[in-house]
Amino acid sequence: MSPRWQQLRACSVIGAAHRRQDKPCQDTSLSATLPAAGGNLQLLVVADGHGSARYRLSHRGSALACQVTQEAVQTWLACTPLSQPERWRDLLTQELPASIQQRWLEAIAADWQTQPEASQEAFSPLTYGTTLGLVLLAPQWWGCAGVGDWDLAGVDVEGQAVLLSEEREHSGSEATGSLCQPPEQQGWPMRAQLQRLEQPTELRALLLSTDGVRKSCATDADYLQLCAELVNLRDPQELEQGLNHITECGSGDDVSIAMALQADGPAKRRAWLKPRAGLGVLLLAAGLGLGAWLMVHRETPLQAQARELCDNPEQIPANLNQRRGQFQALLHNPQLSTQLQQQASTDPLGALIASSQEGTIAGCAALNAELSRQWQRARTPTAPANGKMPPAAAPGAAPGKP
């Protein structure tokens, strides 16, 4: 079976320095699922507006770059089957960059007409300057392209991350490629690549980021370790909090990530920040604060249980059906909820069920829907043949983990 990509996430956070200066966030990120014949095409995009006075509308430039990238990809997807990876390789190198560039120039020219200064100043693409990185994820291949100093990391099923694409032309300087440059200076072909996914594949996740993330790290090893941990954050709010901490303790720049995980082949989980030779404390450049944040936000037993169930949604009903007595016991004895939640380390599924009695839990839609169905069944039990209802389970009789 071909790998399927799931859990697309994109998040942009204003930099701590820009927040103090009352500047807008010049980063934009996007993730989207585009229906196609032969399977969906997933799209990840990040863009980083240049931000200085010369590029004063770069926050609009980055937002429009992400928008027109999705439009351009959808246009080519309508006439290009996903089963033709070599054609998509050519598109990433040639036609797609040209299409994005043309659409972006038209979009920023239209946006300029809405600006108050348009009547006194001539339009210039420099005003909207931005980088752009994109990743395409098909069932049997993935590809990337773009311009500027974005980074792409891959994480394997063992939890090890590797840098798959970076800007080399301007390495070691603040200069970078930009959509506002002439096309021949942008260097799209140097960043374009397409890789087929072998079956089975060792690739578990791809993480695309703007340069503010990597600049917050002391070394490339620290950046890759951070990527390996970020792909494990399932809660969007937790991810946003993490990016806020990265910019506050690191570069102060805007930070953006867009990432996707494969549905098949779950990773072998590692203890969060378990000491590893040569790493010591994660992200020295971001200070001890980031390492402390990751320690505080390590996965709890209840979160791990929810993740395991959501990784295999077809098994959720069977697992919860085995706990029907527990749902009924919780309705008859409210004190049991506290007891089960305190025993999360030994019975995480029991703790999850108890927590769900108070409302929706942090998990997938399939899990919350099945929990809701089980609670409904528990509230309207079917009477047995003899007409007598069975006694409620004792508080200490919670079933073991299936």
Short mmCIF file of C-alpha atoms in Angstrom, two decimals:
data_model
loop_
_atom_site.label_atom_id
_atom_site.label_comp_id
_atom_site.label_asym_id
_atom_site.label_seq_id
_atom_site.Cartn_x
_atom_site.Cartn_y
_atom_site.Cartn_z
CA MET A 1 0.00 0.00 0.00
CA SER A 2 1.26 3.46 -0.85
CA PRO A 3 2.05 5.74 2.10
CA ARG A 4 -0.65 8.22 3.03
CA TRP A 5 0.16 11.61 4.51
CA GLN A 6 -1.84 12.88 7.44
CA GLN A 7 -1.79 15.44 10.25
CA LEU A 8 -0.83 18.37 8.06
CA ARG A 9 0.04 21.30 10.27
CA ALA A 10 1.20 24.83 9.60
CA CYS A 11 1.91 27.54 12.15
CA SER A 12 3.47 31.01 12.02
CA VAL A 13 4.36 33.06 15.09
CA ILE A 14 5.44 36.69 15.22
CA GLY A 15 9.02 37.14 16.36
CA ALA A 16 9.72 38.40 19.86
CA ALA A 17 11.76 41.30 18.41
CA HIS A 18 8.99 42.27 15.98
CA ARG A 19 6.45 42.13 18.79
CA ARG A 20 8.50 44.55 20.87
CA GLN A 21 8.85 46.87 17.85
CA ASP A 22 5.11 46.67 17.10
CA LYS A 23 5.78 45.23 13.64
CA PRO A 24 3.50 42.73 11.88
CA CYS A 25 4.45 39.09 11.45
CA GLN A 26 6.18 38.83 8.08
CA ASP A 27 6.00 35.02 7.98
CA THR A 28 3.13 33.04 6.47
CA SER A 29 2.59 29.28 6.37
CA LEU A 30 0.03 27.03 4.74
CA SER A 31 -0.94 23.36 4.58
CA ALA A 32 -3.62 22.02 2.27
CA THR A 33 -5.02 18.77 0.88
CA LEU A 34 -5.69 18.97 -2.87
CA PRO A 35 -7.96 16.24 -4.30
CA ALA A 36 -6.59 14.49 -7.39
CA ALA A 37 -7.12 11.37 -9.45
CA GLY A 38 -5.10 8.53 -7.97
CA GLY A 39 -4.89 10.00 -4.48
CA ASN A 40 -4.64 13.37 -2.79
CA LEU A 41 -1.72 15.75 -3.19
CA GLN A 42 -0.67 17.43 0.06
CA LEU A 43 0.87 20.89 -0.02
CA LEU A 44 3.11 22.59 2.54
CA VAL A 45 4.24 26.21 2.07
CA VAL A 46 6.23 28.72 4.13
CA ALA A 47 7.16 32.29 3.17
CA ASP A 48 9.30 34.85 5.01
CA GLY A 49 8.91 38.54 4.14
CA HIS A 50 12.20 40.45 4.28
CA GLY A 51 10.88 43.01 6.74
CA SER A 52 13.15 46.05 6.50
CA ALA A 53 11.89 49.50 5.46
CA ARG A 54 12.76 48.79 1.84
CA TYR A 55 10.39 45.80 1.92
CA ARG A 56 7.72 47.42 4.09
CA LEU A 57 4.84 45.39 2.63
CA SER A 58 6.65 42.06 2.78
CA HIS A 59 4.05 40.72 5.23
CA ARG A 60 1.56 41.07 2.37
CA GLY A 61 4.10 39.64 -0.04
CA SER A 62 4.52 36.44 2.01
CA ALA A 63 0.76 35.96 2.46
CA LEU A 64 0.11 36.40 -1.26
CA ALA A 65 3.02 34.08 -2.11
CA CYS A 66 1.41 31.24 -0.15
CA GLN A 67 -1.98 31.96 -1.71
CA VAL A 68 -0.80 31.97 -5.32
CA THR A 69 1.36 28.88 -4.74
CA GLN A 70 -1.73 26.87 -3.85
CA GLU A 71 -3.55 28.26 -6.88
CA ALA A 72 -0.66 27.41 -9.21
CA VAL A 73 -0.30 23.87 -7.87
CA GLN A 74 -4.04 23.27 -8.22
CA THR A 75 -3.92 24.45 -11.83
CA TRP A 76 -1.13 22.03 -12.76
CA LEU A 77 -2.71 19.22 -10.74
CA ALA A 78 -5.84 19.46 -12.86
CA CYS A 79 -3.88 18.40 -15.96
CA THR A 80 -0.97 16.37 -14.54
CA PRO A 81 -1.52 12.88 -13.04
CA LEU A 82 0.29 12.08 -9.79
CA SER A 83 1.40 8.84 -11.47
CA GLN A 84 3.87 10.84 -13.59
CA PRO A 85 6.64 11.78 -11.12
CA GLU A 86 9.13 12.70 -13.85
CA ARG A 87 6.68 15.24 -15.21
CA TRP A 88 6.25 16.68 -11.72
CA ARG A 89 10.03 16.85 -11.39
CA ASP A 90 10.12 19.05 -14.50
CA LEU A 91 7.25 21.16 -13.18
CA LEU A 92 9.08 21.84 -9.90
CA THR A 93 12.11 23.03 -11.85
CA GLN A 94 10.52 25.03 -14.64
CA GLU A 95 6.81 25.64 -15.20
CA LEU A 96 5.64 25.80 -11.60
CA PRO A 97 8.18 28.48 -10.53
CA ALA A 98 7.27 30.58 -13.59
CA SER A 99 3.56 30.21 -12.84
CA ILE A 100 4.01 31.16 -9.18
CA GLN A 101 6.19 34.15 -10.10
CA GLN A 102 3.67 35.48 -12.61
CA ARG A 103 0.72 35.03 -10.27
CA TRP A 104 2.62 36.67 -7.40
CA LEU A 105 3.55 39.72 -9.49
CA GLU A 106 -0.07 40.13 -10.54
CA ALA A 107 -1.31 39.70 -6.96
CA ILE A 108 1.08 42.25 -5.44
CA ALA A 109 0.40 44.74 -8.24
CA ALA A 110 -3.32 44.50 -7.44
CA ASP A 111 -2.61 44.80 -3.72
CA TRP A 112 -0.49 47.91 -4.33
CA GLN A 113 -3.51 49.68 -5.82
CA THR A 114 -5.23 49.36 -2.41
CA GLN A 115 -2.36 51.05 -0.55
CA PRO A 116 -2.66 54.74 0.43
CA GLU A 117 0.78 55.59 -1.01
CA ALA A 118 -0.03 54.14 -4.45
CA SER A 119 -1.04 57.56 -5.81
CA GLN A 120 2.34 59.12 -4.90
CA GLU A 121 4.79 56.24 -5.47
CA ALA A 122 5.54 53.93 -8.37
CA PHE A 123 4.91 50.24 -7.82
CA SER A 124 7.97 48.04 -7.14
CA PRO A 125 8.08 44.29 -6.36
CA LEU A 126 10.86 45.08 -3.86
CA THR A 127 8.25 46.49 -1.50
CA TYR A 128 6.72 43.00 -1.21
CA GLY A 129 9.95 40.95 -1.15
CA THR A 130 9.68 37.46 0.36
CA THR A 131 11.20 34.00 0.32
CA LEU A 132 9.10 30.95 -0.54
CA GLY A 133 9.47 27.23 0.11
CA LEU A 134 7.00 24.52 -0.90
CA VAL A 135 6.70 20.76 -0.51
CA LEU A 136 4.41 18.44 -2.50
CA LEU A 137 3.45 15.07 -0.96
CA ALA A 138 1.94 12.42 -3.22
CA PRO A 139 1.20 8.78 -2.30
CA GLN A 140 4.34 7.53 -4.11
CA TRP A 141 6.70 10.53 -4.07
CA TRP A 142 7.49 13.88 -2.52
CA GLY A 143 9.12 16.96 -4.00
CA CYS A 144 10.19 20.45 -2.99
CA ALA A 145 11.19 23.74 -4.58
CA GLY A 146 11.44 27.41 -3.75
CA VAL A 147 13.60 30.46 -3.39
CA GLY A 148 15.41 31.82 -0.34
CA ASP A 149 16.63 30.56 3.02
CA TRP A 150 13.93 28.08 4.03
CA ASP A 151 14.92 24.64 5.35
CA LEU A 152 13.46 21.16 4.92
CA ALA A 153 14.12 18.31 7.35
CA GLY A 154 13.02 14.68 7.20
CA VAL A 155 12.40 12.48 10.25
CA ASP A 156 12.64 8.69 9.96
CA VAL A 157 10.74 5.99 11.86
CA GLU A 158 13.53 5.84 14.45
CA GLY A 159 13.05 9.52 15.26
CA GLN A 160 16.28 10.66 13.61
CA ALA A 161 16.16 13.88 11.56
CA VAL A 162 18.26 14.84 8.53
CA LEU A 163 18.50 18.09 6.56
CA LEU A 164 17.07 17.50 3.08
CA SER A 165 17.27 21.00 1.56
CA GLU A 166 18.91 24.32 2.50
CA GLU A 167 20.05 27.47 0.73
CA ARG A 168 23.77 27.17 -0.04
CA GLU A 169 24.38 30.17 -2.30
CA HIS A 170 24.17 32.71 0.53
CA SER A 171 25.34 30.45 3.34
CA GLY A 172 26.90 32.37 6.24
CA SER A 173 25.36 35.75 5.32
CA GLU A 174 22.05 37.54 5.79
CA ALA A 175 21.51 37.77 2.01
CA THR A 176 18.95 35.43 0.50
CA GLY A 177 17.01 34.73 -2.68
CA SER A 178 13.67 36.46 -3.14
CA LEU A 179 10.57 36.45 -5.31
CA CYS A 180 11.18 40.15 -5.96
CA GLN A 181 14.39 39.35 -7.88
CA PRO A 182 14.45 38.69 -11.63
CA PRO A 183 13.61 35.00 -12.28
CA GLU A 184 17.12 34.17 -13.51
CA GLN A 185 18.55 35.23 -10.12
CA GLN A 186 16.14 33.29 -7.93
CA GLY A 187 17.76 29.87 -8.20
CA TRP A 188 14.66 27.67 -8.23
CA PRO A 189 16.38 24.77 -10.07
CA MET A 190 19.05 24.53 -7.34
CA ARG A 191 16.44 23.84 -4.67
CA ALA A 192 14.10 21.65 -6.72
CA GLN A 193 14.09 17.90 -6.12
CA LEU A 194 11.70 14.94 -6.28
CA GLN A 195 12.16 11.69 -4.37
CA ARG A 196 10.24 8.46 -4.85
CA LEU A 197 8.94 6.71 -1.73
CA GLU A 198 10.16 3.15 -1.53
CA GLN A 199 7.87 0.50 -0.05
CA PRO A 200 8.14 0.25 2.88
CA THR A 201 9.61 3.70 3.45
CA GLU A 202 11.71 4.75 6.43
CA LEU A 203 10.49 8.34 6.10
CA ARG A 204 7.98 9.25 8.78
CA ALA A 205 7.65 13.05 8.56
CA LEU A 206 8.73 16.14 6.64
CA LEU A 207 9.13 19.54 8.33
CA LEU A 208 9.46 22.78 6.34
CA SER A 209 10.60 25.89 8.24
CA THR A 210 11.57 29.52 7.74
CA ASP A 211 15.07 30.57 8.72
CA GLY A 212 14.01 31.95 12.12
CA VAL A 213 13.72 28.42 13.48
CA ARG A 214 17.19 27.28 12.47
CA LYS A 215 18.75 30.60 13.51
CA SER A 216 17.46 29.98 17.04
CA CYS A 217 19.67 26.89 17.31
CA ALA A 218 23.35 26.78 18.25
CA THR A 219 24.17 24.04 15.74
CA ASP A 220 22.58 22.10 12.91
CA ALA A 221 22.45 19.08 15.24
CA ASP A 222 20.32 21.09 17.66
CA TYR A 223 18.04 22.19 14.82
CA LEU A 224 17.55 18.60 13.67
CA GLN A 225 16.87 17.43 17.22
CA LEU A 226 14.26 20.17 17.54
CA CYS A 227 12.61 19.04 14.28
CA ALA A 228 12.47 15.45 15.53
CA GLU A 229 10.61 16.61 18.64
CA LEU A 230 8.33 19.15 16.95
CA VAL A 231 6.73 16.49 14.73
CA ASN A 232 5.48 14.79 17.90
CA LEU A 233 3.42 17.81 18.99
CA ARG A 234 -0.19 17.03 18.08
CA ASP A 235 -1.97 19.90 19.86
CA PRO A 236 -2.00 23.07 17.68
CA GLN A 237 -2.00 25.28 20.78
CA GLU A 238 1.02 23.45 22.17
CA LEU A 239 2.82 23.86 18.85
CA GLU A 240 2.14 27.60 18.82
CA GLN A 241 3.38 27.89 22.40
CA GLY A 242 6.54 26.06 21.44
CA LEU A 243 7.24 28.35 18.51
CA ASN A 244 6.65 31.37 20.73
CA HIS A 245 9.23 30.01 23.15
CA ILE A 246 11.69 29.38 20.33
CA THR A 247 11.61 32.98 19.11
CA GLU A 248 11.66 34.44 22.63
CA CYS A 249 14.69 32.41 23.68
CA GLY A 250 16.35 32.28 20.28
CA SER A 251 16.63 34.57 17.27
CA GLY A 252 13.71 36.90 18.02
CA ASP A 253 12.72 36.50 14.35
CA ASP A 254 9.32 35.38 13.06
CA VAL A 255 9.15 31.60 12.94
CA SER A 256 7.05 29.28 10.75
CA ILE A 257 6.77 25.55 10.20
CA ALA A 258 4.62 23.36 7.98
CA MET A 259 4.81 19.61 8.43
CA ALA A 260 3.18 16.31 7.58
CA LEU A 261 3.37 12.78 9.02
CA GLN A 262 2.71 9.49 7.30
CA ALA A 263 -0.30 7.48 8.43
CA ASP A 264 1.54 4.18 8.03
CA GLY A 265 4.52 3.01 10.02
CA PRO A 266 4.33 4.88 13.36
CA ALA A 267 7.67 5.94 14.76
CA LYS A 268 9.40 4.14 17.57
CA ARG A 269 8.79 6.59 20.36
CA ARG A 270 11.69 7.89 22.41
CA ALA A 271 11.54 9.42 25.86
CA TRP A 272 11.40 13.18 25.47
CA LEU A 273 14.83 14.70 25.86
CA LYS A 274 16.38 11.53 27.16
CA PRO A 275 20.12 12.37 27.55
CA ARG A 276 22.04 11.60 24.38
CA ALA A 277 25.78 11.67 23.81
CA GLY A 278 26.98 14.99 22.46
CA LEU A 279 23.69 16.85 22.94
CA GLY A 280 23.38 17.48 26.67
CA VAL A 281 20.79 20.23 26.76
CA LEU A 282 18.71 20.77 23.64
CA LEU A 283 19.13 24.06 21.78
CA LEU A 284 21.86 25.85 23.70
CA ALA A 285 21.39 28.90 21.47
CA ALA A 286 17.83 29.23 22.70
CA GLY A 287 18.98 29.00 26.32
CA LEU A 288 17.92 26.56 29.00
CA GLY A 289 14.39 27.95 28.69
CA LEU A 290 13.62 25.96 25.55
CA GLY A 291 14.91 22.73 27.01
CA ALA A 292 12.81 23.40 30.09
CA TRP A 293 9.74 24.08 27.93
CA LEU A 294 10.15 20.76 26.15
CA MET A 295 10.56 18.95 29.47
CA VAL A 296 7.35 20.52 30.81
CA HIS A 297 5.51 19.68 27.59
CA ARG A 298 6.61 16.08 27.29
CA GLU A 299 3.88 13.62 26.38
CA THR A 300 1.72 12.47 29.29
CA PRO A 301 0.38 8.89 29.55
CA LEU A 302 -3.09 10.16 28.64
CA GLN A 303 -1.75 12.02 25.58
CA ALA A 304 0.22 8.92 24.53
CA GLN A 305 -2.94 6.79 24.82
CA ALA A 306 -4.93 9.24 22.70
CA ARG A 307 -2.14 9.31 20.09
CA GLU A 308 -1.96 5.52 19.89
CA LEU A 309 -5.71 5.25 19.39
CA CYS A 310 -5.77 8.02 16.78
CA ASP A 311 -2.86 6.41 14.91
CA ASN A 312 -5.14 3.37 14.42
CA PRO A 313 -8.69 4.80 14.28
CA GLU A 314 -10.20 1.56 13.03
CA GLN A 315 -9.33 -0.05 16.40
CA ILE A 316 -10.94 2.67 18.54
CA PRO A 317 -14.44 1.07 18.79
CA ALA A 318 -13.05 -2.33 19.81
CA ASN A 319 -10.82 -0.84 22.49
CA LEU A 320 -13.64 1.23 23.99
CA ASN A 321 -16.18 -1.60 23.74
CA GLN A 322 -14.00 -3.57 26.15
CA ARG A 323 -14.55 -0.80 28.71
CA ARG A 324 -18.37 -0.61 28.58
CA GLY A 325 -18.57 -1.52 32.27
CA GLN A 326 -16.22 1.33 33.07
CA PHE A 327 -18.44 3.90 31.34
CA GLN A 328 -21.43 2.68 33.38
CA ALA A 329 -19.43 2.61 36.62
CA LEU A 330 -18.36 6.22 36.11
CA LEU A 331 -22.00 7.29 35.70
CA HIS A 332 -22.99 5.55 38.96
CA ASN A 333 -19.93 6.64 40.95
CA PRO A 334 -18.54 10.11 40.05
CA GLN A 335 -15.67 9.68 42.55
CA LEU A 336 -14.26 6.95 40.34
CA SER A 337 -13.26 9.61 37.76
CA THR A 338 -10.69 11.19 40.07
CA GLN A 339 -9.29 7.80 41.01
CA LEU A 340 -8.87 6.72 37.38
CA GLN A 341 -7.22 9.99 36.36
CA GLN A 342 -4.75 9.62 39.20
CA GLN A 343 -3.88 6.15 37.88
CA ALA A 344 -3.08 7.36 34.34
CA SER A 345 0.40 5.85 34.41
CA THR A 346 -0.95 2.34 35.04
CA ASP A 347 -4.29 2.57 33.20
CA PRO A 348 -4.09 5.36 30.60
CA LEU A 349 -7.20 4.23 28.74
CA GLY A 350 -9.22 4.35 31.96
CA ALA A 351 -7.90 7.86 32.63
CA LEU A 352 -8.81 8.91 29.08
CA ILE A 353 -12.37 7.61 29.48
CA ALA A 354 -12.72 9.39 32.82
CA SER A 355 -11.43 12.65 31.35
CA SER A 356 -13.85 12.43 28.44
CA GLN A 357 -16.79 12.50 30.87
CA GLU A 358 -15.99 16.19 31.42
CA GLY A 359 -16.07 17.05 27.70
CA THR A 360 -14.07 16.77 24.49
CA ILE A 361 -10.48 15.63 24.94
CA ALA A 362 -7.37 16.56 22.94
CA GLY A 363 -7.44 13.89 20.26
CA CYS A 364 -8.78 13.08 16.81
CA ALA A 365 -12.40 13.47 15.74
CA ALA A 366 -12.83 9.69 15.45
CA LEU A 367 -11.84 9.18 19.10
CA ASN A 368 -14.15 11.88 20.43
CA ALA A 369 -17.03 10.63 18.30
CA GLU A 370 -16.66 7.07 19.61
CA LEU A 371 -16.33 8.29 23.21
CA SER A 372 -19.55 10.25 22.77
CA ARG A 373 -21.28 7.16 21.38
CA GLN A 374 -20.08 5.02 24.29
CA TRP A 375 -21.34 7.54 26.84
CA GLN A 376 -24.72 7.59 25.09
CA ARG A 377 -24.88 3.79 25.25
CA ALA A 378 -23.96 3.83 28.93
CA ARG A 379 -26.76 6.29 29.69
CA THR A 380 -29.34 4.13 27.89
CA PRO A 381 -28.31 0.54 28.73
CA THR A 382 -30.25 -2.40 27.37
CA ALA A 383 -32.00 -4.40 30.09
CA PRO A 384 -30.98 -8.08 30.26
CA ALA A 385 -33.41 -10.89 29.50
CA ASN A 386 -34.38 -11.41 33.20
CA GLY A 387 -35.34 -7.75 33.49
CA LYS A 388 -32.74 -7.00 36.15
CA MET A 389 -29.91 -4.56 35.67
CA PRO A 390 -26.42 -5.70 36.67
CA PRO A 391 -24.81 -3.93 39.64
CA ALA A 392 -22.38 -1.10 38.91
CA ALA A 393 -18.73 -2.02 38.86
CA ALA A 394 -16.82 -1.30 42.08
CA PRO A 395 -14.55 1.77 42.02
CA GLY A 396 -11.42 -0.33 42.17
CA ALA A 397 -12.48 -2.75 39.44
CA ALA A 398 -11.29 -0.77 36.43
CA PRO A 399 -10.37 -3.17 33.58
CA GLY A 400 -6.75 -3.45 32.58
CA LYS A 401 -5.33 -1.86 29.42
CA PRO A 402 -6.32 -3.93 26.37
#
